[in-house]
Amino acid sequence: MKSNNYIIEAMDESVQLWINKRLPFEPTLWLADARAELQQKLRELQACPQRMIMATLSTLDERFFDVENVLIYNVGSGAFSVHARHGIGFKRIRGLPPNAPSGESFLYHHMYQLIDVPDDSSGTEIIRFEFPLRKLSSGTKPHEIWQQTFESDLMSNIVIDGPFEISITLYTPKLILNLASVIKPLLDGIISSLHFESTFDEVAVQRLAQKTNMATDMIIEQLQNPPRPFLGKRNLLTSYRNFVKWNPADELCETCTLIQRQSHSNECEVRIY
């Protein structure tokens, strides 16, 4: 469909959206129309067993924003339910968006494409670590992931001071039906574990202790002295409404692949490039 503000084109294994604004979490007016049509076209993609969906965003917009939010979370996980069983990924492309078929230019270009599940990333691996992941569902919260990452015994003082790529492999006896529904809390929890903060919000720490049954001293220790503070200092955890809010630098994660493999164990493997 074509409008003055966006164009959507769908084929058997891909959907493209050209649009003049970033898709927000709660769109209104024509942005709501664009999202509804995009959701419908994604659901209509031809089902391909053993393939995953890869989303890319091309733009010259240099402002900081969470690309996963724009491409997946703000679209709604339900739109990916048929195609995100084996894997889902996203990538930010810093460049001029391709023109629409009409020849018109837009500020943002979304591409959603069914691809083969990759065996490995072609990038240079900086670090790899694993941790037990006993529970993961659409209701999982970032603090549950953050807490479990510390069960990995890998320690490193590597510093990452710019955009990075992350590859996550879930090993689980029971496959998750829609990986789009878990990618956000998974990323938020993992990326939060890669920061440290020298000061802390006492109310937030107390609330987190009550929710997790962790001792406040342990929470403070993990906030101030995590084993893998790759992403440096951050005002990471604050009290918010009746609980807490995490503030990881997830805008630096510009490429991500999340896949799952059936296994007797419950484990999460993280590789950073």
PDB file of N, CA and C in Angstrom, residues 157-238:
ATOM      1  N   ASN A 157      38.188  -7.875  31.427  1.00  0.00           N
ATOM      2  CA  ASN A 157      38.231  -6.413  31.517  1.00  0.00           C
ATOM      3  C   ASN A 157      38.264  -5.762  30.141  1.00  0.00           C
ATOM      4  N   ILE A 158      37.878  -6.504  29.119  1.00  0.00           N
ATOM      5  CA  ILE A 158      37.794  -5.935  27.779  1.00  0.00           C
ATOM      6  C   ILE A 158      36.845  -4.739  27.801  1.00  0.00           C
ATOM      7  N   VAL A 159      37.180  -3.698  27.036  1.00  0.00           N
ATOM      8  CA  VAL A 159      36.332  -2.507  26.960  1.00  0.00           C
ATOM      9  C   VAL A 159      35.757  -2.391  25.554  1.00  0.00           C
ATOM     10  N   ILE A 160      34.455  -2.200  25.472  1.00  0.00           N
ATOM     11  CA  ILE A 160      33.781  -1.950  24.198  1.00  0.00           C
ATOM     12  C   ILE A 160      33.248  -0.530  24.262  1.00  0.00           C
ATOM     13  N   ASP A 161      33.765   0.356  23.409  1.00  0.00           N
ATOM     14  CA  ASP A 161      33.403   1.769  23.512  1.00  0.00           C
ATOM     15  C   ASP A 161      32.608   2.273  22.312  1.00  0.00           C
ATOM     16  N   GLY A 162      31.969   1.354  21.602  1.00  0.00           N
ATOM     17  CA  GLY A 162      31.168   1.760  20.459  1.00  0.00           C
ATOM     18  C   GLY A 162      30.161   0.689  20.110  1.00  0.00           C
ATOM     19  N   PRO A 163      29.537   0.804  18.950  1.00  0.00           N
ATOM     20  CA  PRO A 163      28.539  -0.190  18.546  1.00  0.00           C
ATOM     21  C   PRO A 163      29.129  -1.592  18.484  1.00  0.00           C
ATOM     22  N   PHE A 164      28.297  -2.580  18.779  1.00  0.00           N
ATOM     23  CA  PHE A 164      28.755  -3.965  18.766  1.00  0.00           C
ATOM     24  C   PHE A 164      27.659  -4.869  18.219  1.00  0.00           C
ATOM     25  N   GLU A 165      28.070  -6.087  17.908  1.00  0.00           N
ATOM     26  CA  GLU A 165      27.153  -7.130  17.430  1.00  0.00           C
ATOM     27  C   GLU A 165      27.089  -8.224  18.486  1.00  0.00           C
ATOM     28  N   ILE A 166      25.916  -8.769  18.695  1.00  0.00           N
ATOM     29  CA  ILE A 166      25.753  -9.839  19.674  1.00  0.00           C
ATOM     30  C   ILE A 166      25.021 -11.011  19.030  1.00  0.00           C
ATOM     31  N   SER A 167      25.497 -12.200  19.323  1.00  0.00           N
ATOM     32  CA  SER A 167      24.868 -13.432  18.844  1.00  0.00           C
ATOM     33  C   SER A 167      24.498 -14.264  20.063  1.00  0.00           C
ATOM     34  N   ILE A 168      23.234 -14.649  20.147  1.00  0.00           N
ATOM     35  CA  ILE A 168      22.735 -15.397  21.300  1.00  0.00           C
ATOM     36  C   ILE A 168      22.159 -16.719  20.814  1.00  0.00           C
ATOM     37  N   THR A 169      22.600 -17.795  21.435  1.00  0.00           N
ATOM     38  CA  THR A 169      22.046 -19.115  21.139  1.00  0.00           C
ATOM     39  C   THR A 169      21.441 -19.687  22.409  1.00  0.00           C
ATOM     40  N   LEU A 170      20.179 -20.053  22.324  1.00  0.00           N
ATOM     41  CA  LEU A 170      19.488 -20.688  23.446  1.00  0.00           C
ATOM     42  C   LEU A 170      19.502 -22.192  23.246  1.00  0.00           C
ATOM     43  N   TYR A 171      19.907 -22.908  24.268  1.00  0.00           N
ATOM     44  CA  TYR A 171      19.827 -24.370  24.270  1.00  0.00           C
ATOM     45  C   TYR A 171      18.742 -24.754  25.270  1.00  0.00           C
ATOM     46  N   THR A 172      17.728 -25.447  24.795  1.00  0.00           N
ATOM     47  CA  THR A 172      16.568 -25.700  25.644  1.00  0.00           C
ATOM     48  C   THR A 172      15.864 -26.989  25.247  1.00  0.00           C
ATOM     49  N   PRO A 173      15.348 -27.743  26.211  1.00  0.00           N
ATOM     50  CA  PRO A 173      14.600 -28.962  25.874  1.00  0.00           C
ATOM     51  C   PRO A 173      13.293 -28.664  25.146  1.00  0.00           C
ATOM     52  N   LYS A 174      12.690 -27.521  25.466  1.00  0.00           N
ATOM     53  CA  LYS A 174      11.409 -27.154  24.869  1.00  0.00           C
ATOM     54  C   LYS A 174      11.555 -25.830  24.137  1.00  0.00           C
ATOM     55  N   LEU A 175      11.410 -25.880  22.814  1.00  0.00           N
ATOM     56  CA  LEU A 175      11.623 -24.682  22.014  1.00  0.00           C
ATOM     57  C   LEU A 175      10.566 -23.622  22.310  1.00  0.00           C
ATOM     58  N   ILE A 176      11.004 -22.370  22.310  1.00  0.00           N
ATOM     59  CA  ILE A 176      10.102 -21.233  22.471  1.00  0.00           C
ATOM     60  C   ILE A 176       9.385 -21.011  21.145  1.00  0.00           C
ATOM     61  N   LEU A 177       8.091 -20.834  21.187  1.00  0.00           N
ATOM     62  CA  LEU A 177       7.306 -20.749  19.958  1.00  0.00           C
ATOM     63  C   LEU A 177       7.560 -19.461  19.182  1.00  0.00           C
ATOM     64  N   ASN A 178       7.866 -18.376  19.874  1.00  0.00           N
ATOM     65  CA  ASN A 178       8.043 -17.090  19.206  1.00  0.00           C
ATOM     66  C   ASN A 178       9.178 -16.326  19.881  1.00  0.00           C
ATOM     67  N   LEU A 179      10.349 -16.354  19.279  1.00  0.00           N
ATOM     68  CA  LEU A 179      11.512 -15.690  19.874  1.00  0.00           C
ATOM     69  C   LEU A 179      11.363 -14.172  19.913  1.00  0.00           C
ATOM     70  N   ALA A 180      10.474 -13.619  19.087  1.00  0.00           N
ATOM     71  CA  ALA A 180      10.245 -12.171  19.131  1.00  0.00           C
ATOM     72  C   ALA A 180       9.682 -11.735  20.473  1.00  0.00           C
ATOM     73  N   SER A 181       9.030 -12.648  21.179  1.00  0.00           N
ATOM     74  CA  SER A 181       8.409 -12.300  22.461  1.00  0.00           C
ATOM     75  C   SER A 181       9.404 -12.280  23.617  1.00  0.00           C
ATOM     76  N   VAL A 182      10.620 -12.778  23.396  1.00  0.00           N
ATOM     77  CA  VAL A 182      11.605 -12.841  24.490  1.00  0.00           C
ATOM     78  C   VAL A 182      12.882 -12.067  24.197  1.00  0.00           C
ATOM     79  N   ILE A 183      13.040 -11.569  22.986  1.00  0.00           N
ATOM     80  CA  ILE A 183      14.317 -10.951  22.625  1.00  0.00           C
ATOM     81  C   ILE A 183      14.585  -9.687  23.431  1.00  0.00           C
ATOM     82  N   LYS A 184      13.554  -8.901  23.738  1.00  0.00           N
ATOM     83  CA  LYS A 184      13.788  -7.650  24.469  1.00  0.00           C
ATOM     84  C   LYS A 184      14.266  -7.883  25.904  1.00  0.00           C
ATOM     85  N   PRO A 185      13.552  -8.646  26.748  1.00  0.00           N
ATOM     86  CA  PRO A 185      14.071  -8.851  28.110  1.00  0.00           C
ATOM     87  C   PRO A 185      15.406  -9.582  28.133  1.00  0.00           C
ATOM     88  N   LEU A 186      15.615 -10.468  27.156  1.00  0.00           N
ATOM     89  CA  LEU A 186      16.883 -11.192  27.082  1.00  0.00           C
ATOM     90  C   LEU A 186      18.036 -10.228  26.827  1.00  0.00           C
ATOM     91  N   LEU A 187      17.869  -9.361  25.830  1.00  0.00           N
ATOM     92  CA  LEU A 187      18.915  -8.384  25.527  1.00  0.00           C
ATOM     93  C   LEU A 187      19.113  -7.393  26.666  1.00  0.00           C
ATOM     94  N   ASP A 188      18.015  -6.885  27.221  1.00  0.00           N
ATOM     95  CA  ASP A 188      18.136  -5.909  28.304  1.00  0.00           C
ATOM     96  C   ASP A 188      18.881  -6.499  29.500  1.00  0.00           C
ATOM     97  N   GLY A 189      18.576  -7.750  29.840  1.00  0.00           N
ATOM     98  CA  GLY A 189      19.245  -8.382  30.971  1.00  0.00           C
ATOM     99  C   GLY A 189      20.709  -8.644  30.708  1.00  0.00           C
ATOM    100  N   ILE A 190      21.027  -9.149  29.509  1.00  0.00           N
ATOM    101  CA  ILE A 190      22.424  -9.440  29.169  1.00  0.00           C
ATOM    102  C   ILE A 190      23.242  -8.159  29.093  1.00  0.00           C
ATOM    103  N   ILE A 191      22.732  -7.153  28.379  1.00  0.00           N
ATOM    104  CA  ILE A 191      23.488  -5.910  28.220  1.00  0.00           C
ATOM    105  C   ILE A 191      23.641  -5.192  29.557  1.00  0.00           C
ATOM    106  N   SER A 192      22.621  -5.260  30.409  1.00  0.00           N
ATOM    107  CA  SER A 192      22.739  -4.660  31.745  1.00  0.00           C
ATOM    108  C   SER A 192      23.885  -5.281  32.535  1.00  0.00           C
ATOM    109  N   SER A 193      24.106  -6.569  32.350  1.00  0.00           N
ATOM    110  CA  SER A 193      25.174  -7.254  33.095  1.00  0.00           C
ATOM    111  C   SER A 193      26.563  -6.847  32.627  1.00  0.00           C
ATOM    112  N   LEU A 194      26.648  -6.128  31.512  1.00  0.00           N
ATOM    113  CA  LEU A 194      27.936  -5.714  30.960  1.00  0.00           C
ATOM    114  C   LEU A 194      28.305  -4.288  31.364  1.00  0.00           C
ATOM    115  N   HIS A 195      27.506  -3.681  32.242  1.00  0.00           N
ATOM    116  CA  HIS A 195      27.783  -2.351  32.787  1.00  0.00           C
ATOM    117  C   HIS A 195      28.158  -2.450  34.262  1.00  0.00           C
ATOM    118  N   PHE A 196      28.736  -1.370  34.767  1.00  0.00           N
ATOM    119  CA  PHE A 196      28.869  -1.220  36.215  1.00  0.00           C
ATOM    120  C   PHE A 196      28.441   0.192  36.582  1.00  0.00           C
ATOM    121  N   GLU A 197      28.070   0.392  37.839  1.00  0.00           N
ATOM    122  CA  GLU A 197      27.821   1.750  38.316  1.00  0.00           C
ATOM    123  C   GLU A 197      28.430   1.927  39.699  1.00  0.00           C
ATOM    124  N   SER A 198      29.033   3.094  39.906  1.00  0.00           N
ATOM    125  CA  SER A 198      29.754   3.341  41.159  1.00  0.00           C
ATOM    126  C   SER A 198      28.814   3.750  42.284  1.00  0.00           C
ATOM    127  N   THR A 199      27.706   4.375  41.941  1.00  0.00           N
ATOM    128  CA  THR A 199      26.694   4.714  42.939  1.00  0.00           C
ATOM    129  C   THR A 199      25.436   3.933  42.609  1.00  0.00           C
ATOM    130  N   PHE A 200      24.499   3.894  43.528  1.00  0.00           N
ATOM    131  CA  PHE A 200      23.304   3.109  43.264  1.00  0.00           C
ATOM    132  C   PHE A 200      22.091   3.730  43.953  1.00  0.00           C
ATOM    133  N   ASP A 201      20.938   3.424  43.428  1.00  0.00           N
ATOM    134  CA  ASP A 201      19.650   3.877  43.949  1.00  0.00           C
ATOM    135  C   ASP A 201      19.233   2.899  45.054  1.00  0.00           C
ATOM    136  N   GLU A 202      19.263   3.347  46.292  1.00  0.00           N
ATOM    137  CA  GLU A 202      18.985   2.451  47.418  1.00  0.00           C
ATOM    138  C   GLU A 202      17.572   1.874  47.361  1.00  0.00           C
ATOM    139  N   VAL A 203      16.610   2.690  46.953  1.00  0.00           N
ATOM    140  CA  VAL A 203      15.229   2.203  46.858  1.00  0.00           C
ATOM    141  C   VAL A 203      15.132   1.110  45.802  1.00  0.00           C
ATOM    142  N   ALA A 204      15.788   1.325  44.660  1.00  0.00           N
ATOM    143  CA  ALA A 204      15.762   0.322  43.594  1.00  0.00           C
ATOM    144  C   ALA A 204      16.402  -0.980  44.060  1.00  0.00           C
ATOM    145  N   VAL A 205      17.509  -0.880  44.765  1.00  0.00           N
ATOM    146  CA  VAL A 205      18.190  -2.079  45.269  1.00  0.00           C
ATOM    147  C   VAL A 205      17.293  -2.834  46.240  1.00  0.00           C
ATOM    148  N   GLN A 206      16.635  -2.125  47.126  1.00  0.00           N
ATOM    149  CA  GLN A 206      15.741  -2.774  48.090  1.00  0.00           C
ATOM    150  C   GLN A 206      14.575  -3.462  47.388  1.00  0.00           C
ATOM    151  N   ARG A 207      14.014  -2.800  46.401  1.00  0.00           N
ATOM    152  CA  ARG A 207      12.898  -3.399  45.657  1.00  0.00           C
ATOM    153  C   ARG A 207      13.347  -4.646  44.906  1.00  0.00           C
ATOM    154  N   LEU A 208      14.527  -4.565  44.316  1.00  0.00           N
ATOM    155  CA  LEU A 208      15.041  -5.714  43.580  1.00  0.00           C
ATOM    156  C   LEU A 208      15.334  -6.875  44.523  1.00  0.00           C
ATOM    157  N   ALA A 209      15.840  -6.578  45.694  1.00  0.00           N
ATOM    158  CA  ALA A 209      16.118  -7.625  46.684  1.00  0.00           C
ATOM    159  C   ALA A 209      14.833  -8.336  47.100  1.00  0.00           C
ATOM    160  N   GLN A 210      13.778  -7.576  47.294  1.00  0.00           N
ATOM    161  CA  GLN A 210      12.497  -8.173  47.676  1.00  0.00           C
ATOM    162  C   GLN A 210      11.940  -9.061  46.567  1.00  0.00           C
ATOM    163  N   LYS A 211      12.144  -8.640  45.329  1.00  0.00           N
ATOM    164  CA  LYS A 211      11.597  -9.385  44.192  1.00  0.00           C
ATOM    165  C   LYS A 211      12.392 -10.648  43.895  1.00  0.00           C
ATOM    166  N   THR A 212      13.697 -10.594  44.094  1.00  0.00           N
ATOM    167  CA  THR A 212      14.565 -11.701  43.681  1.00  0.00           C
ATOM    168  C   THR A 212      15.025 -12.579  44.834  1.00  0.00           C
ATOM    169  N   ASN A 213      14.796 -12.147  46.047  1.00  0.00           N
ATOM    170  CA  ASN A 213      15.318 -12.837  47.238  1.00  0.00           C
ATOM    171  C   ASN A 213      16.844 -12.822  47.287  1.00  0.00           C
ATOM    172  N   MET A 214      17.457 -11.904  46.545  1.00  0.00           N
ATOM    173  CA  MET A 214      18.898 -11.703  46.642  1.00  0.00           C
ATOM    174  C   MET A 214      19.189 -10.749  47.791  1.00  0.00           C
ATOM    175  N   ALA A 215      20.305 -10.947  48.453  1.00  0.00           N
ATOM    176  CA  ALA A 215      20.717 -10.021  49.501  1.00  0.00           C
ATOM    177  C   ALA A 215      21.085  -8.677  48.879  1.00  0.00           C
ATOM    178  N   THR A 216      20.782  -7.597  49.584  1.00  0.00           N
ATOM    179  CA  THR A 216      21.101  -6.274  49.041  1.00  0.00           C
ATOM    180  C   THR A 216      22.602  -6.118  48.806  1.00  0.00           C
ATOM    181  N   ASP A 217      23.420  -6.685  49.683  1.00  0.00           N
ATOM    182  CA  ASP A 217      24.877  -6.606  49.502  1.00  0.00           C
ATOM    183  C   ASP A 217      25.313  -7.284  48.209  1.00  0.00           C
ATOM    184  N   MET A 218      24.669  -8.398  47.872  1.00  0.00           N
ATOM    185  CA  MET A 218      25.005  -9.107  46.642  1.00  0.00           C
ATOM    186  C   MET A 218      24.603  -8.289  45.417  1.00  0.00           C
ATOM    187  N   ILE A 219      23.437  -7.664  45.456  1.00  0.00           N
ATOM    188  CA  ILE A 219      23.002  -6.830  44.339  1.00  0.00           C
ATOM    189  C   ILE A 219      23.967  -5.671  44.138  1.00  0.00           C
ATOM    190  N   ILE A 220      24.340  -5.018  45.226  1.00  0.00           N
ATOM    191  CA  ILE A 220      25.275  -3.894  45.132  1.00  0.00           C
ATOM    192  C   ILE A 220      26.622  -4.357  44.574  1.00  0.00           C
ATOM    193  N   GLU A 221      27.098  -5.513  45.019  1.00  0.00           N
ATOM    194  CA  GLU A 221      28.363  -6.051  44.525  1.00  0.00           C
ATOM    195  C   GLU A 221      28.296  -6.320  43.029  1.00  0.00           C
ATOM    196  N   GLN A 222      27.184  -6.873  42.567  1.00  0.00           N
ATOM    197  CA  GLN A 222      27.062  -7.184  41.143  1.00  0.00           C
ATOM    198  C   GLN A 222      26.892  -5.921  40.305  1.00  0.00           C
ATOM    199  N   LEU A 223      26.279  -4.893  40.878  1.00  0.00           N
ATOM    200  CA  LEU A 223      26.168  -3.624  40.162  1.00  0.00           C
ATOM    201  C   LEU A 223      27.518  -2.919  40.072  1.00  0.00           C
ATOM    202  N   GLN A 224      28.287  -2.959  41.145  1.00  0.00           N
ATOM    203  CA  GLN A 224      29.535  -2.196  41.193  1.00  0.00           C
ATOM    204  C   GLN A 224      30.741  -2.961  40.668  1.00  0.00           C
ATOM    205  N   ASN A 225      30.721  -4.286  40.789  1.00  0.00           N
ATOM    206  CA  ASN A 225      31.880  -5.091  40.384  1.00  0.00           C
ATOM    207  C   ASN A 225      31.452  -6.314  39.576  1.00  0.00           C
ATOM    208  N   PRO A 226      30.784  -6.104  38.451  1.00  0.00           N
ATOM    209  CA  PRO A 226      30.396  -7.254  37.634  1.00  0.00           C
ATOM    210  C   PRO A 226      31.631  -7.899  37.007  1.00  0.00           C
ATOM    211  N   PRO A 227      31.550  -9.166  36.634  1.00  0.00           N
ATOM    212  CA  PRO A 227      32.735  -9.849  36.104  1.00  0.00           C
ATOM    213  C   PRO A 227      33.109  -9.437  34.683  1.00  0.00           C
ATOM    214  N   ARG A 228      32.165  -8.839  33.965  1.00  0.00           N
ATOM    215  CA  ARG A 228      32.422  -8.510  32.554  1.00  0.00           C
ATOM    216  C   ARG A 228      31.890  -7.102  32.244  1.00  0.00           C
ATOM    217  N   PRO A 229      32.516  -6.055  32.772  1.00  0.00           N
ATOM    218  CA  PRO A 229      31.996  -4.691  32.568  1.00  0.00           C
ATOM    219  C   PRO A 229      32.423  -4.087  31.235  1.00  0.00           C
ATOM    220  N   PHE A 230      32.159  -4.814  30.142  1.00  0.00           N
ATOM    221  CA  PHE A 230      32.643  -4.414  28.817  1.00  0.00           C
ATOM    222  C   PHE A 230      32.195  -3.007  28.422  1.00  0.00           C
ATOM    223  N   LEU A 231      30.965  -2.652  28.816  1.00  0.00           N
ATOM    224  CA  LEU A 231      30.356  -1.419  28.316  1.00  0.00           C
ATOM    225  C   LEU A 231      30.534  -0.229  29.246  1.00  0.00           C
ATOM    226  N   GLY A 232      31.290  -0.421  30.315  1.00  0.00           N
ATOM    227  CA  GLY A 232      31.657   0.697  31.161  1.00  0.00           C
ATOM    228  C   GLY A 232      30.578   1.164  32.125  1.00  0.00           C
ATOM    229  N   LYS A 233      30.818   2.361  32.656  1.00  0.00           N
ATOM    230  CA  LYS A 233      29.969   2.920  33.709  1.00  0.00           C
ATOM    231  C   LYS A 233      28.638   3.399  33.136  1.00  0.00           C
ATOM    232  N   ARG A 234      27.591   3.207  33.936  1.00  0.00           N
ATOM    233  CA  ARG A 234      26.248   3.563  33.475  1.00  0.00           C
ATOM    234  C   ARG A 234      25.341   3.775  34.686  1.00  0.00           C
ATOM    235  N   ASN A 235      24.458   4.749  34.601  1.00  0.00           N
ATOM    236  CA  ASN A 235      23.391   4.870  35.598  1.00  0.00           C
ATOM    237  C   ASN A 235      22.351   3.817  35.244  1.00  0.00           C
ATOM    238  N   LEU A 236      22.545   2.622  35.766  1.00  0.00           N
ATOM    239  CA  LEU A 236      21.900   1.426  35.226  1.00  0.00           C
ATOM    240  C   LEU A 236      20.542   1.113  35.831  1.00  0.00           C
ATOM    241  N   LEU A 237      20.425   1.220  37.138  1.00  0.00           N
ATOM    242  CA  LEU A 237      19.220   0.756  37.833  1.00  0.00           C
ATOM    243  C   LEU A 237      18.627   1.891  38.658  1.00  0.00           C
ATOM    244  N   THR A 238      17.360   2.212  38.398  1.00  0.00           N
ATOM    245  CA  THR A 238      16.680   3.269  39.148  1.00  0.00           C
ATOM    246  C   THR A 238      15.304   2.784  39.584  1.00  0.00           C
TER     247      THR A 238
END
